[in-house]
mmCIF file of C-alpha atoms and ligand atoms in Angstrom:
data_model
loop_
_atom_site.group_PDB
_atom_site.id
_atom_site.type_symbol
_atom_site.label_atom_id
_atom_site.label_comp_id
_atom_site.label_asym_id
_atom_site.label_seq_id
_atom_site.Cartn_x
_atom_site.Cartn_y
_atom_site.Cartn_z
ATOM 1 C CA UNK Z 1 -54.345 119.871 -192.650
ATOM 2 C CA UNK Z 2 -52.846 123.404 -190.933
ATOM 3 C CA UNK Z 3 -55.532 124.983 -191.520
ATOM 4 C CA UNK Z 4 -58.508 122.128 -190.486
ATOM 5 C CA UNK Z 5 -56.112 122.281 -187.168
ATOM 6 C CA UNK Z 6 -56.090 125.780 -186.524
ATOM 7 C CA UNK Z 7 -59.731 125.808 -187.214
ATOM 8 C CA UNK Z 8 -60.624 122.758 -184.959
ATOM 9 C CA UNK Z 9 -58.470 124.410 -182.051
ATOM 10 C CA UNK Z 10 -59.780 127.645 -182.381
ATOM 11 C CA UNK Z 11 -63.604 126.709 -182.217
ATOM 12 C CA UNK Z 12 -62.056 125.008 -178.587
ATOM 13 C CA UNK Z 13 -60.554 127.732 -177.745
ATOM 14 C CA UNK Z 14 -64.343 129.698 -178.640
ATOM 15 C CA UNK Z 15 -65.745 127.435 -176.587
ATOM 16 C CA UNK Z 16 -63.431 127.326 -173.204
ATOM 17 C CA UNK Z 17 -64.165 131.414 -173.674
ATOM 18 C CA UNK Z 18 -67.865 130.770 -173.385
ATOM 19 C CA UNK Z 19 -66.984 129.280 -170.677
ATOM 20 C CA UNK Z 20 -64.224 131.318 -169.168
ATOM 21 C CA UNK Z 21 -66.521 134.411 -169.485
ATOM 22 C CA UNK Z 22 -69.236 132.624 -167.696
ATOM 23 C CA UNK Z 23 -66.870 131.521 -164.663
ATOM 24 C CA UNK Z 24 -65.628 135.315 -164.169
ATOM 25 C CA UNK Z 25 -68.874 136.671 -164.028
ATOM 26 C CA UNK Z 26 -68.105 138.639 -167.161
ATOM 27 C CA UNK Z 27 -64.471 140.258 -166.153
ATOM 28 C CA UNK Z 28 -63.717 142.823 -168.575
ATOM 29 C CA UNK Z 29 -60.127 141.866 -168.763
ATOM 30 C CA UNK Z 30 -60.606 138.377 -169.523
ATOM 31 C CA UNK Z 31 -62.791 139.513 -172.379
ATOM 32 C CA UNK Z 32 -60.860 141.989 -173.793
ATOM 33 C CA UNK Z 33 -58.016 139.578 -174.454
ATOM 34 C CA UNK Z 34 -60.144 137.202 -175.647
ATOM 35 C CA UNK Z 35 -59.349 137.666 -179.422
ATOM 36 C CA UNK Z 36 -55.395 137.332 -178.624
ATOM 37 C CA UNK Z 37 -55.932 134.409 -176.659
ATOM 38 C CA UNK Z 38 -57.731 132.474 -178.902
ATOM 39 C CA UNK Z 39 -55.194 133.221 -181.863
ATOM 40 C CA UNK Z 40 -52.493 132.326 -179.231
ATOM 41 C CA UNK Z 41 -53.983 128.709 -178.843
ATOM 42 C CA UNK Z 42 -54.132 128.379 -182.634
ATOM 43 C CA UNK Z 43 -50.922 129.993 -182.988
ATOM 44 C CA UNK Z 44 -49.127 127.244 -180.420
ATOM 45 C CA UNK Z 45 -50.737 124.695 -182.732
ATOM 46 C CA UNK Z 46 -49.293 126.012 -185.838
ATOM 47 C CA UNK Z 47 -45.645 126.731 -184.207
ATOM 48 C CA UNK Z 48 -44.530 123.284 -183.935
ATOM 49 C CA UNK Z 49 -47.314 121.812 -181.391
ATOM 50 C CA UNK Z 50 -46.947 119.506 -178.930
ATOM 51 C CA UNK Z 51 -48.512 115.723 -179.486
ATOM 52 C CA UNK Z 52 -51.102 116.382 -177.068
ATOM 53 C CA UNK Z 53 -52.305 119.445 -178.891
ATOM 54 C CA UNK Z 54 -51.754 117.549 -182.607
ATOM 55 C CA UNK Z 55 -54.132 115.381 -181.168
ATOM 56 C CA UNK Z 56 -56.712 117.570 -179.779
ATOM 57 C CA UNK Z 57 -57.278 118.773 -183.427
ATOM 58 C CA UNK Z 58 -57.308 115.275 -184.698
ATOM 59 C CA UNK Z 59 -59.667 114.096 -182.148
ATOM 60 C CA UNK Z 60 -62.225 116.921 -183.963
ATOM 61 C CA UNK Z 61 -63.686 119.861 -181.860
ATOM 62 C CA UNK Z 62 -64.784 120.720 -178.492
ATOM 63 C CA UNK Z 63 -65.834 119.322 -175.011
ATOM 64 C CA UNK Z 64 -69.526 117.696 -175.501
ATOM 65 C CA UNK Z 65 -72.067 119.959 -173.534
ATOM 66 C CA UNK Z 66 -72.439 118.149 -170.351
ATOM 67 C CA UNK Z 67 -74.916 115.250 -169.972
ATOM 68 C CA UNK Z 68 -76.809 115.684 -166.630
ATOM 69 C CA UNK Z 69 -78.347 111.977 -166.817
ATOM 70 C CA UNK Z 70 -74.384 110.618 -167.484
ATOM 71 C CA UNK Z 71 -72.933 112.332 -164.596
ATOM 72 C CA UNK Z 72 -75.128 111.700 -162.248
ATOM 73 C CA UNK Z 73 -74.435 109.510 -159.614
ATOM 74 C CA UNK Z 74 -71.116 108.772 -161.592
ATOM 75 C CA UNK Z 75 -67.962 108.406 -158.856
ATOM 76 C CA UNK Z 76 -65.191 110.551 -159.636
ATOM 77 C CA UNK Z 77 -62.123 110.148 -158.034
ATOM 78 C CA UNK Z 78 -60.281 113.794 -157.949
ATOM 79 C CA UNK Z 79 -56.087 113.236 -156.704
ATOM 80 C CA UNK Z 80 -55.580 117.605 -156.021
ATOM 81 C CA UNK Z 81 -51.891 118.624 -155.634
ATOM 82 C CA UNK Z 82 -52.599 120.315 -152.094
ATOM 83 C CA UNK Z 83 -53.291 123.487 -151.208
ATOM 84 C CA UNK Z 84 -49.837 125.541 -151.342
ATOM 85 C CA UNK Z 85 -51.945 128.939 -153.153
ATOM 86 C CA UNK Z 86 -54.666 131.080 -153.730
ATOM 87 C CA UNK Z 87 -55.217 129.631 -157.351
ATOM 88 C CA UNK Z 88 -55.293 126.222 -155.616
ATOM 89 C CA UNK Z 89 -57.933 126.705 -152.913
ATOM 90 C CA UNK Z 90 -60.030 128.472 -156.326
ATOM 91 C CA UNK Z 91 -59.502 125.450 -158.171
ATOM 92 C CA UNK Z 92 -60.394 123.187 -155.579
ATOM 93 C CA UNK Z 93 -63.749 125.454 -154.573
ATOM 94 C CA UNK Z 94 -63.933 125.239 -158.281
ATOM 95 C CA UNK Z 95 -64.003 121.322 -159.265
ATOM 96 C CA UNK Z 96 -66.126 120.741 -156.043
ATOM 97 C CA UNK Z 97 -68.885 123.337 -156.583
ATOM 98 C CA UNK Z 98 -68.801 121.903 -160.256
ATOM 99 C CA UNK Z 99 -69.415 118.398 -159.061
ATOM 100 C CA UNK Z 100 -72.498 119.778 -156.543
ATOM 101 C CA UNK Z 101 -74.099 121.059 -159.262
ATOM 102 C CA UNK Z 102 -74.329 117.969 -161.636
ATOM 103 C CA UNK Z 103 -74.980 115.202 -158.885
ATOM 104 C CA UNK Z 104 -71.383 113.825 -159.147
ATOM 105 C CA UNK Z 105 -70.170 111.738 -156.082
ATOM 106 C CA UNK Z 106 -66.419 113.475 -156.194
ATOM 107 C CA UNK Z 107 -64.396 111.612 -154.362
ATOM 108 C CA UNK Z 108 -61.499 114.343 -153.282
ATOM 109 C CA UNK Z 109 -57.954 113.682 -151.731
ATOM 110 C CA UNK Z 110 -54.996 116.217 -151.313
ATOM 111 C CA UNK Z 111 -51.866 115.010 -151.618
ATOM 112 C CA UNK Z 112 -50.211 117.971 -149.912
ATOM 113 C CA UNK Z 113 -47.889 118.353 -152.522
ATOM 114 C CA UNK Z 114 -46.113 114.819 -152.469
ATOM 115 C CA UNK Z 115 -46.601 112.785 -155.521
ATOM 116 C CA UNK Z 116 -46.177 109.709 -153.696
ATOM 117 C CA UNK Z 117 -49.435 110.561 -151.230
ATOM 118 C CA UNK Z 118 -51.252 111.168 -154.980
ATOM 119 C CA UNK Z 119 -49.850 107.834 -156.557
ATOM 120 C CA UNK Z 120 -51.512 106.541 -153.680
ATOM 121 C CA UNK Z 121 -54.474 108.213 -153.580
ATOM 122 C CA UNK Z 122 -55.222 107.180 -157.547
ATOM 123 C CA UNK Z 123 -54.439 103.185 -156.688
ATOM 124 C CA UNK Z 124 -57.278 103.665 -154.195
ATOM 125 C CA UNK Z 125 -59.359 105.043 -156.835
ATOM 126 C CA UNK Z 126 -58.029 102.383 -159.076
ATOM 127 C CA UNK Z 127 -59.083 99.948 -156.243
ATOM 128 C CA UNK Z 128 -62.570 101.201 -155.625
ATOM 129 C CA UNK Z 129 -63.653 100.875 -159.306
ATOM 130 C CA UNK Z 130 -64.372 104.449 -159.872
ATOM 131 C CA UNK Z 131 -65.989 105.695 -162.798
ATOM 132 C CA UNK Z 132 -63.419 108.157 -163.614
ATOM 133 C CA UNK Z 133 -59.940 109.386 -162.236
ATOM 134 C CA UNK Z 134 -58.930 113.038 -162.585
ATOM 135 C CA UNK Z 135 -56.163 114.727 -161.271
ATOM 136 C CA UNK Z 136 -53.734 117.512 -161.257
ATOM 137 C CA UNK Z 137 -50.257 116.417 -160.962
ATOM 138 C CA UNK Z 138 -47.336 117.561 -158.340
ATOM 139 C CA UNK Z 139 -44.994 117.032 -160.952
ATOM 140 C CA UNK Z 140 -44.504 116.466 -164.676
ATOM 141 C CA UNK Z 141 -42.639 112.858 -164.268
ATOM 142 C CA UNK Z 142 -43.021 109.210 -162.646
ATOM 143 C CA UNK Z 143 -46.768 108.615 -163.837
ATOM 144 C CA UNK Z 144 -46.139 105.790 -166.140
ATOM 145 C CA UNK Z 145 -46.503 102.790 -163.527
ATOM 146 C CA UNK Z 146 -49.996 104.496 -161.987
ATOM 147 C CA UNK Z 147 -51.244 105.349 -165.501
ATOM 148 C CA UNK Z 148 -51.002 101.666 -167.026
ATOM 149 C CA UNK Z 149 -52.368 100.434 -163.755
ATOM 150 C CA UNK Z 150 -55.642 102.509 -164.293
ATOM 151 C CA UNK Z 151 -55.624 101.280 -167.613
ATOM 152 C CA UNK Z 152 -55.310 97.895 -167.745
ATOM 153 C CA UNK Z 153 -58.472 98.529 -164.838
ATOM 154 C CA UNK Z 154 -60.521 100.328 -167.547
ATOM 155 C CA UNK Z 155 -60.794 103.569 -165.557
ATOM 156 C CA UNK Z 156 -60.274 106.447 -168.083
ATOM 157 C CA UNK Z 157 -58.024 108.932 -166.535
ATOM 158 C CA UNK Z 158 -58.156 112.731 -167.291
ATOM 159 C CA UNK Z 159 -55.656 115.777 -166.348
ATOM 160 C CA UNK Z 160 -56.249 118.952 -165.557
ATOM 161 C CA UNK Z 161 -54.000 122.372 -164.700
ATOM 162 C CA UNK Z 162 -51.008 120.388 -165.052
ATOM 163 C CA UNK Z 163 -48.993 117.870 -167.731
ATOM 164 C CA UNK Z 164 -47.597 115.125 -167.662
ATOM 165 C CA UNK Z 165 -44.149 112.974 -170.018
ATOM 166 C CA UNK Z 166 -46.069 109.892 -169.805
ATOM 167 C CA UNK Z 167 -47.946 108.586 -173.713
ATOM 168 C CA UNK Z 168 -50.807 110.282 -174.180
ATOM 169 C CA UNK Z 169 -52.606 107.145 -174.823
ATOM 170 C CA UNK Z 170 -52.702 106.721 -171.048
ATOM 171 C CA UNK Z 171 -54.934 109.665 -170.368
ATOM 172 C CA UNK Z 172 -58.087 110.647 -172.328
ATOM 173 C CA UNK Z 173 -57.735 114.756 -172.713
ATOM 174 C CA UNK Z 174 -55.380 117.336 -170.740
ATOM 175 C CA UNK Z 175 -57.500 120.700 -169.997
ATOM 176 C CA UNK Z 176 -55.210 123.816 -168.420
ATOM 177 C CA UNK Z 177 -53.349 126.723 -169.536
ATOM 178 C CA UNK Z 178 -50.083 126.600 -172.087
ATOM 179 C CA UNK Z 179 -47.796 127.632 -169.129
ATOM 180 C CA UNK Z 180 -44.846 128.094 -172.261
ATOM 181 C CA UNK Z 181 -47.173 131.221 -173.260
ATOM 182 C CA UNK Z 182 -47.503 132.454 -169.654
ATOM 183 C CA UNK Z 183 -44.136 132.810 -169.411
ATOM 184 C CA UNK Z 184 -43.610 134.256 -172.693
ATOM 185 C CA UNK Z 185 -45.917 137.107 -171.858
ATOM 186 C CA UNK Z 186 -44.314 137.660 -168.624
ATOM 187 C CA UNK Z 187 -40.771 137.858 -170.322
ATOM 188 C CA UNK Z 188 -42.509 140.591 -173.186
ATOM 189 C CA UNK Z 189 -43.692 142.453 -170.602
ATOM 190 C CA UNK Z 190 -40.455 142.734 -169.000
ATOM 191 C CA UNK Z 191 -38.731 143.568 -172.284
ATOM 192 C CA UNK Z 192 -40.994 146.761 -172.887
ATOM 193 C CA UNK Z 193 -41.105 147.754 -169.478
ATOM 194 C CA UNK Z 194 -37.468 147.708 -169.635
ATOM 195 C CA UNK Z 195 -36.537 149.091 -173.345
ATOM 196 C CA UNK Z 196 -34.610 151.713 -171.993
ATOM 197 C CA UNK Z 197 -32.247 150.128 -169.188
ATOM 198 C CA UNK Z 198 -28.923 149.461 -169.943
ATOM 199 C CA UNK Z 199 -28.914 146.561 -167.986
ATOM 200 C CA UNK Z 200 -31.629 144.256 -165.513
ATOM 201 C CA UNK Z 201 -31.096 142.394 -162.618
ATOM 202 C CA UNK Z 202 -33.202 140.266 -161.541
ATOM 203 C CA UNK Z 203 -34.286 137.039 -159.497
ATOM 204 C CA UNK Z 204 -36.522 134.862 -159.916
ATOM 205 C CA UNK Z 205 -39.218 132.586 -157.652
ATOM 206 C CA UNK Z 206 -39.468 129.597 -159.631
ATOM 207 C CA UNK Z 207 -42.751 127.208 -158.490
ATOM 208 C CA UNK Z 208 -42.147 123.878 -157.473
ATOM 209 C CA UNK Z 209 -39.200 121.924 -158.865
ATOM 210 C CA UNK Z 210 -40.482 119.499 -161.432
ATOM 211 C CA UNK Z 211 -43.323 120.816 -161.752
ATOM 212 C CA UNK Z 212 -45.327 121.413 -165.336
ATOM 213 C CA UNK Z 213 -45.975 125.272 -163.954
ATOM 214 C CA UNK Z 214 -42.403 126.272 -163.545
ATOM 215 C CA UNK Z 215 -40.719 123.885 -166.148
ATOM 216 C CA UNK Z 216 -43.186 125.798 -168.597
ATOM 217 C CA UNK Z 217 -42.694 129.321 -167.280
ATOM 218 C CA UNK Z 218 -39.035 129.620 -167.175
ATOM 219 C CA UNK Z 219 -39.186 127.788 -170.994
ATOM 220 C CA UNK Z 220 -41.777 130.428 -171.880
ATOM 221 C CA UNK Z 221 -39.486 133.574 -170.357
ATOM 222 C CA UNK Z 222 -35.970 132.483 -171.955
ATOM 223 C CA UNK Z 223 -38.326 131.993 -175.139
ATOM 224 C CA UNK Z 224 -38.303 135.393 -175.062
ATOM 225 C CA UNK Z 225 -35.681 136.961 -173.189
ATOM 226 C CA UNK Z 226 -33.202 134.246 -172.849
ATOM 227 C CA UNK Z 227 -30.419 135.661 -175.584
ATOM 228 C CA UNK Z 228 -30.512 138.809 -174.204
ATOM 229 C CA UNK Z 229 -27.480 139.926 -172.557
ATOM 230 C CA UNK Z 230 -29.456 142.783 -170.850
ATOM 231 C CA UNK Z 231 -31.350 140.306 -168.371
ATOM 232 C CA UNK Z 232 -29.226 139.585 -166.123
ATOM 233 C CA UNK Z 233 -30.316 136.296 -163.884
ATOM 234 C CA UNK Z 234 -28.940 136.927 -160.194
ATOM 235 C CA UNK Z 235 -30.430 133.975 -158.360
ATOM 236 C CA UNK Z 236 -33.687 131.728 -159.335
ATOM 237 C CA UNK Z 237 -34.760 129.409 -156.500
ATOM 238 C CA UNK Z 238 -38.156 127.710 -155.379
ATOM 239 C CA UNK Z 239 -39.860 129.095 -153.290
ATOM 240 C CA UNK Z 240 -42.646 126.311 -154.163
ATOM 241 C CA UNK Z 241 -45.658 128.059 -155.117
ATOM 242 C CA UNK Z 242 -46.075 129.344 -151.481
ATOM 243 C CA UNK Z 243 -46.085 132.801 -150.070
ATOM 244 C CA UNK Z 244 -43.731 131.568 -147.311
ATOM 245 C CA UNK Z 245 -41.752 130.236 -149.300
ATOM 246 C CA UNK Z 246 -41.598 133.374 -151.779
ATOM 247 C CA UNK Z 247 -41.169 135.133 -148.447
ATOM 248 C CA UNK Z 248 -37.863 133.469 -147.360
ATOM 249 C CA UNK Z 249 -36.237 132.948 -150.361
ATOM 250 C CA UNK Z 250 -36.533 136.452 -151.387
ATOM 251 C CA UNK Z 251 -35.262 137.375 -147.693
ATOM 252 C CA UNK Z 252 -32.214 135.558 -148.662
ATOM 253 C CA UNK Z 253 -32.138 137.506 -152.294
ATOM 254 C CA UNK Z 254 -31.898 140.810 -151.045
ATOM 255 C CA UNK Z 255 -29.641 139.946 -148.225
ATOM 256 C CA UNK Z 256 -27.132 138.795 -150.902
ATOM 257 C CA UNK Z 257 -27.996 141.216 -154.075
ATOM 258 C CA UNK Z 258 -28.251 144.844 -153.066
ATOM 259 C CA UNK Z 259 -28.883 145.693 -156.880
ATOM 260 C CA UNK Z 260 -31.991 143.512 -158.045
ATOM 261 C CA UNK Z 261 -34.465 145.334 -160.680
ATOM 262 C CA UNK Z 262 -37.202 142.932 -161.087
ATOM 263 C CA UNK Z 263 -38.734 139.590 -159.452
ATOM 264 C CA UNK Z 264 -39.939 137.457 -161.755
ATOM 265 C CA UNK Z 265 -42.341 135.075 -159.679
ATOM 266 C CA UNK Z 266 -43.884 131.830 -161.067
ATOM 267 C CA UNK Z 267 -47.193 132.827 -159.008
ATOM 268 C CA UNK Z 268 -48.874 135.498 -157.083
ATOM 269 C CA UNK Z 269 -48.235 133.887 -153.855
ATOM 270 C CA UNK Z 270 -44.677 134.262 -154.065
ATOM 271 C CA UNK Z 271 -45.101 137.655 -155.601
ATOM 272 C CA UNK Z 272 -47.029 138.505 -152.352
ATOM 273 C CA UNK Z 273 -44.510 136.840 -150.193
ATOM 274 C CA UNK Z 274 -41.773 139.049 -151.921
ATOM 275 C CA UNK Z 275 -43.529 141.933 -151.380
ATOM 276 C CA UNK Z 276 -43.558 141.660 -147.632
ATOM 277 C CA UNK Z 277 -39.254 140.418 -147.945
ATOM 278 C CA UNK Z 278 -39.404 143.764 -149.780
ATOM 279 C CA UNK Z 279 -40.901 146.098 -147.700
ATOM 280 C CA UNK Z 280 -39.142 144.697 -144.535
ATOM 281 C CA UNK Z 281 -35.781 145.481 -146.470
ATOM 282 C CA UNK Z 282 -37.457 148.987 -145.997
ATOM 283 C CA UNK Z 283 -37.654 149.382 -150.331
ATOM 284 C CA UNK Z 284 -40.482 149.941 -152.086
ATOM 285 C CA UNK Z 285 -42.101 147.066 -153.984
ATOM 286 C CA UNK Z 286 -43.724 148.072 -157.714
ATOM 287 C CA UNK Z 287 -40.901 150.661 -157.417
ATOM 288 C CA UNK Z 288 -37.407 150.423 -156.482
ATOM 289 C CA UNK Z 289 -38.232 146.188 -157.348
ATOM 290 C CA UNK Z 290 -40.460 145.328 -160.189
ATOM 291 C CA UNK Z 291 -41.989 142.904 -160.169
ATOM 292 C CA UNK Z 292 -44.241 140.625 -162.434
ATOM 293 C CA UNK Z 293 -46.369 137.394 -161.473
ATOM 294 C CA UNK Z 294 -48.446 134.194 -163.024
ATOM 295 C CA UNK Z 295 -52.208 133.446 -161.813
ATOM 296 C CA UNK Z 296 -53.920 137.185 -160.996
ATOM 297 C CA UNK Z 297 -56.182 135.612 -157.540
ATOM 298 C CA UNK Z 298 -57.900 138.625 -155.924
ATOM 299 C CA UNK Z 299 -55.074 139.325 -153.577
ATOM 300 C CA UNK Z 300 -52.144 139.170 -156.122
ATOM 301 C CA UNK Z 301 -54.634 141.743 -158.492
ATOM 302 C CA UNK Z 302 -55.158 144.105 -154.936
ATOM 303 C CA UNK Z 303 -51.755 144.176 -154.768
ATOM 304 C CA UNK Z 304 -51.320 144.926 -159.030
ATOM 305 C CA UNK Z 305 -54.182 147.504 -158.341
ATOM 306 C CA UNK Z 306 -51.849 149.293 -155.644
ATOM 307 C CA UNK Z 307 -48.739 149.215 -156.910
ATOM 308 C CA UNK Z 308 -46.866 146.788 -155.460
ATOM 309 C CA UNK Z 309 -47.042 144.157 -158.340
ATOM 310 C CA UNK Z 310 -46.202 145.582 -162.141
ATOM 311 C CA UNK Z 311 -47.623 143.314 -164.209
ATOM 312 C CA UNK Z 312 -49.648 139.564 -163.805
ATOM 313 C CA UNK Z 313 -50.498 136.628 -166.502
ATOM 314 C CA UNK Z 314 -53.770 135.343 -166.023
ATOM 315 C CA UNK Z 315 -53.997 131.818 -165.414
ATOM 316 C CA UNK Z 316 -57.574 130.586 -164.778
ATOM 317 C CA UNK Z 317 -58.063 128.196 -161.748
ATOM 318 C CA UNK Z 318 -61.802 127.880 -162.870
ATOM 319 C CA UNK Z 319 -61.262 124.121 -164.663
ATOM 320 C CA UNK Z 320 -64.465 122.617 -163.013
ATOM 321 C CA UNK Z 321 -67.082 123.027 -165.869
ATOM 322 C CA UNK Z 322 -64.094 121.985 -168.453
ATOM 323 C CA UNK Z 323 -63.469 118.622 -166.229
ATOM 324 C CA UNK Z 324 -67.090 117.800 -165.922
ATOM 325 C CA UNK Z 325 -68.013 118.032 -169.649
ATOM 326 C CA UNK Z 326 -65.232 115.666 -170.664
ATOM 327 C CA UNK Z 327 -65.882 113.300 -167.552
ATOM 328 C CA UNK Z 328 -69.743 113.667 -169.416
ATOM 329 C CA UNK Z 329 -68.317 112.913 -172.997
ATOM 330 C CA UNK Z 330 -65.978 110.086 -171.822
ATOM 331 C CA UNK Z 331 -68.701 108.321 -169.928
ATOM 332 C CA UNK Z 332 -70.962 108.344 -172.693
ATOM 333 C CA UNK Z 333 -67.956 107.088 -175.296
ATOM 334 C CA UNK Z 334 -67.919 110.114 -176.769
ATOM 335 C CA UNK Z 335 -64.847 111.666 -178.952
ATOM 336 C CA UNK Z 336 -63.455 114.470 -176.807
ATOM 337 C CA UNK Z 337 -60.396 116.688 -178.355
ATOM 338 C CA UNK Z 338 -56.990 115.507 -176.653
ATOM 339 C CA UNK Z 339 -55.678 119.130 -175.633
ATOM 340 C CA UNK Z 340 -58.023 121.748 -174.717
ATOM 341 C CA UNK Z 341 -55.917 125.191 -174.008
ATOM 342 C CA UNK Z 342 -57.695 127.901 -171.277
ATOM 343 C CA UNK Z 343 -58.130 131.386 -172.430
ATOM 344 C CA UNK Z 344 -56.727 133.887 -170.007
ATOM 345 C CA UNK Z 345 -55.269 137.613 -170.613
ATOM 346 C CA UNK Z 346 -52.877 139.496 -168.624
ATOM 347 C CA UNK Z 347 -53.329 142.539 -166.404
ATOM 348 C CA UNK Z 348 -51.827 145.592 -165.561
ATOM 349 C CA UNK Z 349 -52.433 148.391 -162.829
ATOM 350 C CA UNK Z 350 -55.536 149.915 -164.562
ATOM 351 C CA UNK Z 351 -57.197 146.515 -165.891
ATOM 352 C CA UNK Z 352 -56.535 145.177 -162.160
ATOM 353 C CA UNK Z 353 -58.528 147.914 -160.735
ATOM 354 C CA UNK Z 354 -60.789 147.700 -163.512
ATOM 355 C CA UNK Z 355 -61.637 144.033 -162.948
ATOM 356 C CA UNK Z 356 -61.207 143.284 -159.041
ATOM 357 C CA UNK Z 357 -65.011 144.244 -158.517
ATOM 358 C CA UNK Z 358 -66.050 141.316 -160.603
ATOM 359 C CA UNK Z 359 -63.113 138.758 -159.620
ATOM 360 C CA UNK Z 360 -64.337 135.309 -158.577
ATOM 361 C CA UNK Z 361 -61.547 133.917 -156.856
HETATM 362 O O1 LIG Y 401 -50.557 124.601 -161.663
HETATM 363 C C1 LIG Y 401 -51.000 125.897 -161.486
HETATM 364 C C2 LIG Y 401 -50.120 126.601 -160.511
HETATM 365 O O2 LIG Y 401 -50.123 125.905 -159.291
HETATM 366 C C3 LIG Y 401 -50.535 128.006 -160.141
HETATM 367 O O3 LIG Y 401 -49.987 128.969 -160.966
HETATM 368 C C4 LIG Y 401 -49.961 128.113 -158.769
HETATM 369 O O4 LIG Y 401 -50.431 129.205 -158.044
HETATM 370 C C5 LIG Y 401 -50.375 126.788 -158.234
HETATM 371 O O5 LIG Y 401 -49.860 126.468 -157.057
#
């Protein structure tokens, strides 16, 4: 049964590759981590999965190739979180230059990053009668209520980037990035770049509170460094996801800490906004403050290319094709797996230069 799982997830994880490599225009980075990513999506399977992903393998294989004749015409409703980031406005380019292409009629709100606005955005869907409601959620809890409602209405309801607590009866597949693995390749990163310290201090830029994003990536760094006595947390704080906000809070870091080592920050955004909190503290980011990040957007990978950023986790904002083939597979009453994982790599200063000529987003 292992085994038939790993080998189910795997051929996924093949597939999101295809079309990860596609998406990047070929980005060398992305490829050459391929072969690590895909055993990291089997691996998560095989370390004590999650139900979603349990069911991904049971559900047997990949995404359907899309349909062209199903999805055309078909009404999507699409709830997006807002538009705090860089990875955001990719995604968001993303899903609607994906719908373009196959005929869909997306119908796109932002909920600005209140999941009340996006609650309400999905009961219009719900009202409407779309074919199909797909979102990416502000925060991980208080979907129950919405989800039966679309339910009992006989819309099929899939998520992408972000989770979810509700039953995963309520939604038909979850496509986005194991944000537990992010993390835990931030935190290994940090450990070797760090062997030889005695001791680390460092703060941290968590994303927005609640959210799947930074529940996952601090679980994924005290995975890894969370028993060590070495890493020493001086503050953690939101600085939700926005540069601002990465800006101010890490104002208010240095102000207080004179000593910090390393910023660990959920995204690039907040990386970037630390950078300029940094440099008006008159140190020098990269240098006297390490510091590693979570998406690698062109500006956070300028920055890793120069010096000012150590180290970034990939995490692809390039969902649309992924969305579209299941929206295909669902309409058409297909079996589509319940999990599907992204593949993405991780970067440093020479495989940032290396790849910024080629970045899409
Ligand atoms: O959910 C994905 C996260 O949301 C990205 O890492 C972050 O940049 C965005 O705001």
């Amino acid at each position: 049964m292992v085994t038939r799982k790993l080998a189910v997830l795997a051929a996924t994880a093949v597939a999101a590759l295809a079309l990860a490599a596609c998406g990047s225009g070929g980005n060398t980075a992305s490829s050459s981590t391929s072969a690590a990513a895909t055993s990291a999506a089997a691996e998560s399977t095989a370390a004590g999965s999650t139900a979603a992903e349990s069911g991904a393998a049971d559900a047997g294989g990949e995404l359907p190739a899309v349909d062209p004749a199903v999805l055309k015409d078909a009404v999507i409703g699409f709830a997006q979180v807002g538009s705090e980031s860089g990875w955001r406005a990719a995604n968001t380019d993303n899903i609607k230059a994906t719908a373009e292409k196959y005929g869909v009629d997306l119908q796109f709100t932002s909920a600005e990053g209140e999941q009340a606005k996006q609650i309400s955005s999905i009961k219009t869907f719900i009202t409407q009668g779309v074919d199909l409601i797909a979102f990416s959620p502000v925060v991980e809890t208080g979907w129950d209520a919405v989800l039966e409602e679309a339910k009992a209405a006989g819309i099929p309801v899939v998520l992408t980037d972000r989770a979810v607590d509700s039953d995963p009866s309520l939604y038909k597949t979850f496509i986005g990035s194991d944000f537990i693995k992010e993390g835990e390749k931030a935190a290994t990163w940090a450990k070797g770049e760090f062997a030889d310290a005695a001791e680390v201090n460092m703060v941290v830029l968590e994303g927005t509170t609640g959210s799947a994003p930074a529940n996952d990536r601090a679980t994924g760094w005290a995975n890894i460094l969370g028993s060590d006595p070495k890493f020493k947390t001086l503050a953690s704080q939101t600085g939700d996801f926005t540069r601002d906000g990465g800006k101010k809070v890490m104002e208010g870091f240095l102000a207080t800490y004179p000593n910090i080592d390393l910023v660990y920050a959920h995204n690039d955004d907040m990386g970037l906004g630390a950078i300029e909190a940094i440099e008006a503290a008159g140190k020098v980011p990269g240098k006297d403050i390490k510091i590693v990040t979570v998406d690698a957007v062109k500006a956070g990978m300028e920055a890793l290319s120069a010096g000012k950023i150590n180290f970034i986790v990939e995490c692809s904002p390039l969902l649309g094709e992924q969305l579209f083939q299941a929206a295909s597979g669902v309409l058409s009453d297909q079996e589509i797996p319940a999990r599907v994982i992204t593949i993405e790599g991780t970067f440093d200063q020479e495989q940032a230069t290396a790849a910024l000529p080629d970045r899409l987003y």
